[in-house]
Amino acid sequence: PKDERTRVDLVRIDRWNFGLLRSWENGFFLHSKGVLDDDLWSGQEAFIAHVLRRDEELQVYYQANRRYFSERFTAFLDGLLKKKPE
């Protein structure tokens, strides 16, 4: 349960969330530069949207730490959060 997390658990969750968002940002960047194929990106984008929309803790983490990511990437994530799930 959430209230039983230790300080170590919280640090691990923090690092996991940061790494997850950074890897998503990297894929976003590679796609924007034409390095990541559109077909591969469409699946990754759908997965990002799925995970981000269903994980409220990740949303809170993202909002609190958005300053560590590029403006284009945060605009992309904000757009995904505003869209209704398909």
Coordinates of N, CA and C in Angstrom, one line a residue:
P1 N 0.8 -1.2 0.0 CA 0.0 0.0 0.0 C 0.9 1.3 0.0
K2 N 0.3 2.3 -0.6 CA 1.0 3.6 -0.7 C 1.5 4.1 0.6
D3 N 0.8 4.0 1.7 CA 1.2 4.6 2.9 C 2.3 3.8 3.7
E4 N 2.6 2.6 3.1 CA 3.6 1.8 3.8 C 5.0 1.9 3.0
R5 N 5.1 2.8 2.1 CA 6.4 3.0 1.4 C 7.4 3.6 2.3
T6 N 8.6 3.0 2.2 CA 9.8 3.6 2.9 C 10.4 4.7 2.1
R7 N 11.3 5.4 2.7 CA 12.1 6.4 2.0 C 12.8 5.8 0.8
V8 N 13.4 4.6 1.0 CA 14.1 4.0 -0.1 C 13.1 3.6 -1.3
D9 N 11.9 3.2 -0.9 CA 10.9 2.9 -1.9 C 10.6 4.2 -2.7
L10 N 10.4 5.3 -2.0 CA 10.1 6.5 -2.7 C 11.2 7.0 -3.6
V11 N 12.4 6.8 -3.2 CA 13.6 7.2 -4.0 C 13.6 6.3 -5.3
R12 N 13.4 5.0 -5.1 CA 13.3 4.1 -6.3 C 12.2 4.5 -7.2
I13 N 11.0 4.8 -6.7 CA 9.9 5.2 -7.6 C 10.3 6.5 -8.3
D14 N 10.9 7.4 -7.6 CA 11.3 8.7 -8.2 C 12.3 8.4 -9.4
R15 N 13.3 7.6 -9.2 CA 14.3 7.3 -10.2 C 13.6 6.6 -11.4
W16 N 12.7 5.6 -11.1 CA 12.0 4.9 -12.1 C 11.2 5.8 -13.0
N17 N 10.4 6.7 -12.3 CA 9.6 7.6 -13.1 C 10.4 8.6 -14.0
F18 N 11.5 9.1 -13.4 CA 12.4 10.0 -14.2 C 12.9 9.2 -15.4
G19 N 13.4 8.0 -15.2 CA 14.0 7.2 -16.3 C 13.0 6.9 -17.3
L20 N 11.8 6.6 -16.9 CA 10.7 6.3 -17.8 C 10.4 7.5 -18.7
L21 N 10.2 8.6 -18.1 CA 9.9 9.8 -18.8 C 11.0 10.2 -19.7
R22 N 12.3 10.1 -19.3 CA 13.4 10.4 -20.1 C 13.5 9.5 -21.3
S23 N 13.2 8.2 -21.1 CA 13.3 7.3 -22.3 C 12.2 7.7 -23.3
W24 N 11.0 8.0 -22.8 CA 9.9 8.5 -23.7 C 10.3 9.7 -24.4
E25 N 11.0 10.7 -23.7 CA 11.4 11.9 -24.3 C 12.5 11.6 -25.4
N26 N 13.3 10.6 -25.2 CA 14.3 10.3 -26.2 C 13.7 9.7 -27.4
G27 N 12.7 8.9 -27.3 CA 12.0 8.3 -28.4 C 11.2 9.5 -29.2
F28 N 10.6 10.4 -28.4 CA 10.0 11.5 -29.0 C 11.0 12.4 -29.8
F29 N 12.1 12.6 -29.3 CA 13.2 13.4 -29.9 C 13.7 12.7 -31.2
L30 N 13.9 11.4 -31.1 CA 14.4 10.6 -32.2 C 13.4 10.6 -33.4
H31 N 12.1 10.5 -33.0 CA 11.1 10.5 -34.0 C 11.0 11.9 -34.7
S32 N 11.1 13.0 -33.9 CA 11.1 14.3 -34.4 C 12.2 14.6 -35.4
K33 N 13.3 13.9 -35.2 CA 14.5 14.1 -36.1 C 14.5 13.1 -37.3
G34 N 13.4 12.3 -37.3 CA 13.3 11.3 -38.4 C 14.1 10.1 -38.3
V35 N 14.7 9.9 -37.1 CA 15.5 8.7 -36.9 C 14.7 7.5 -36.5
L36 N 13.6 7.7 -35.8 CA 12.7 6.7 -35.4 C 11.5 6.6 -36.3
D37 N 11.4 5.4 -36.9 CA 10.3 5.2 -38.0 C 8.9 5.5 -37.5
D38 N 8.1 6.0 -38.3 CA 6.7 6.4 -38.0 C 5.9 5.2 -37.4
D39 N 6.1 4.0 -38.0 CA 5.4 2.8 -37.6 C 5.8 2.5 -36.2
L40 N 7.1 2.5 -35.9 CA 7.6 2.2 -34.6 C 7.1 3.3 -33.6
W41 N 7.1 4.5 -34.0 CA 6.7 5.6 -33.1 C 5.2 5.5 -32.8
S42 N 4.4 5.2 -33.7 CA 2.9 5.1 -33.5 C 2.6 4.2 -32.4
G43 N 3.3 3.0 -32.3 CA 3.1 2.1 -31.2 C 3.6 2.6 -29.9
Q44 N 4.7 3.3 -29.9 CA 5.3 3.8 -28.7 C 4.4 5.0 -28.2
E45 N 3.9 5.8 -29.1 CA 3.0 6.9 -28.7 C 1.7 6.4 -28.1
A46 N 1.2 5.3 -28.6 CA -0.1 4.7 -28.1 C 0.2 4.2 -26.7
F47 N 1.3 3.5 -26.5 CA 1.7 3.0 -25.2 C 1.9 4.1 -24.2
I48 N 2.6 5.1 -24.6 CA 2.8 6.3 -23.7 C 1.5 6.8 -23.2
A49 N 0.6 7.0 -24.2 CA -0.7 7.6 -23.8 C -1.5 6.7 -22.9
H50 N -1.4 5.4 -23.1 CA -2.1 4.4 -22.3 C -1.6 4.4 -20.9
V51 N -0.3 4.4 -20.7 CA 0.3 4.4 -19.4 C 0.1 5.7 -18.7
L52 N 0.3 6.8 -19.3 CA 0.2 8.1 -18.7 C -1.2 8.4 -18.2
R53 N -2.2 8.0 -19.0 CA -3.6 8.3 -18.7 C -4.1 7.5 -17.5
R54 N -3.6 6.3 -17.4 CA -4.1 5.4 -16.3 C -3.3 5.5 -15.0
D55 N -2.2 6.1 -15.0 CA -1.3 6.1 -13.8 C -1.3 7.5 -13.2
E56 N -2.2 7.7 -12.2 CA -2.4 9.0 -11.6 C -1.1 9.5 -10.9
E57 N -0.4 8.5 -10.3 CA 0.9 8.9 -9.6 C 1.9 9.4 -10.6
L58 N 2.0 8.8 -11.7 CA 2.9 9.2 -12.8 C 2.5 10.6 -13.2
Q59 N 1.2 10.9 -13.4 CA 0.8 12.2 -13.8 C 1.2 13.2 -12.8
V60 N 1.1 12.9 -11.5 CA 1.5 13.9 -10.4 C 3.0 14.1 -10.5
Y61 N 3.7 13.0 -10.6 CA 5.2 13.1 -10.7 C 5.6 14.0 -11.9
Y62 N 5.0 13.7 -13.1 CA 5.3 14.5 -14.3 C 5.0 16.0 -14.1
Q63 N 3.9 16.3 -13.5 CA 3.5 17.7 -13.3 C 4.5 18.4 -12.4
A64 N 5.0 17.7 -11.3 CA 5.9 18.2 -10.4 C 7.3 18.4 -10.9
N65 N 7.7 17.6 -12.0 CA 9.0 17.5 -12.5 C 9.1 17.9 -14.0
R66 N 8.1 18.5 -14.5 CA 8.1 18.8 -16.0 C 9.2 19.7 -16.4
R67 N 9.7 20.6 -15.5 CA 10.8 21.5 -15.8 C 12.1 20.8 -16.2
Y68 N 12.2 19.5 -16.0 CA 13.4 18.8 -16.3 C 13.3 18.2 -17.7
F69 N 12.3 18.5 -18.4 CA 12.1 17.9 -19.8 C 11.8 19.1 -20.8
S70 N 12.1 18.8 -22.0 CA 12.0 19.8 -23.1 C 10.5 20.3 -23.2
E71 N 10.4 21.6 -23.6 CA 9.1 22.2 -23.8 C 8.3 21.4 -24.9
R72 N 8.9 21.0 -25.9 CA 8.2 20.2 -27.0 C 7.7 18.9 -26.4
F73 N 8.5 18.2 -25.6 CA 8.0 17.0 -25.0 C 6.9 17.2 -24.0
T74 N 7.0 18.2 -23.2 CA 5.9 18.4 -22.2 C 4.7 18.8 -23.0
A75 N 4.8 19.6 -24.0 CA 3.6 19.9 -24.8 C 2.9 18.7 -25.4
F76 N 3.8 17.7 -25.9 CA 3.3 16.5 -26.4 C 2.5 15.7 -25.3
L77 N 3.1 15.6 -24.1 CA 2.5 14.8 -23.0 C 1.2 15.5 -22.6
D78 N 1.2 16.9 -22.5 CA 0.0 17.6 -22.1 C -1.1 17.3 -23.1
G79 N -0.7 17.3 -24.4 CA -1.7 17.0 -25.4 C -2.3 15.6 -25.3
L80 N -1.5 14.6 -24.9 CA -2.0 13.2 -24.7 C -2.9 13.2 -23.5
L81 N -2.6 14.0 -22.5 CA -3.5 14.0 -21.3 C -4.8 14.6 -21.6
K82 N -4.9 15.6 -22.5 CA -6.1 16.3 -22.8 C -7.0 15.5 -23.7
K83 N -6.4 14.6 -24.5 CA -7.2 13.8 -25.4 C -8.0 12.7 -24.7
K84 N -9.1 12.4 -25.2 CA -9.9 11.3 -24.6 C -9.3 10.0 -25.1
P85 N -9.3 8.9 -24.3 CA -8.8 7.6 -24.7 C -9.6 7.1 -25.9
E86 N -9.0 6.4 -26.8 CA -9.7 5.9 -27.9 C -10.3 4.5 -27.6

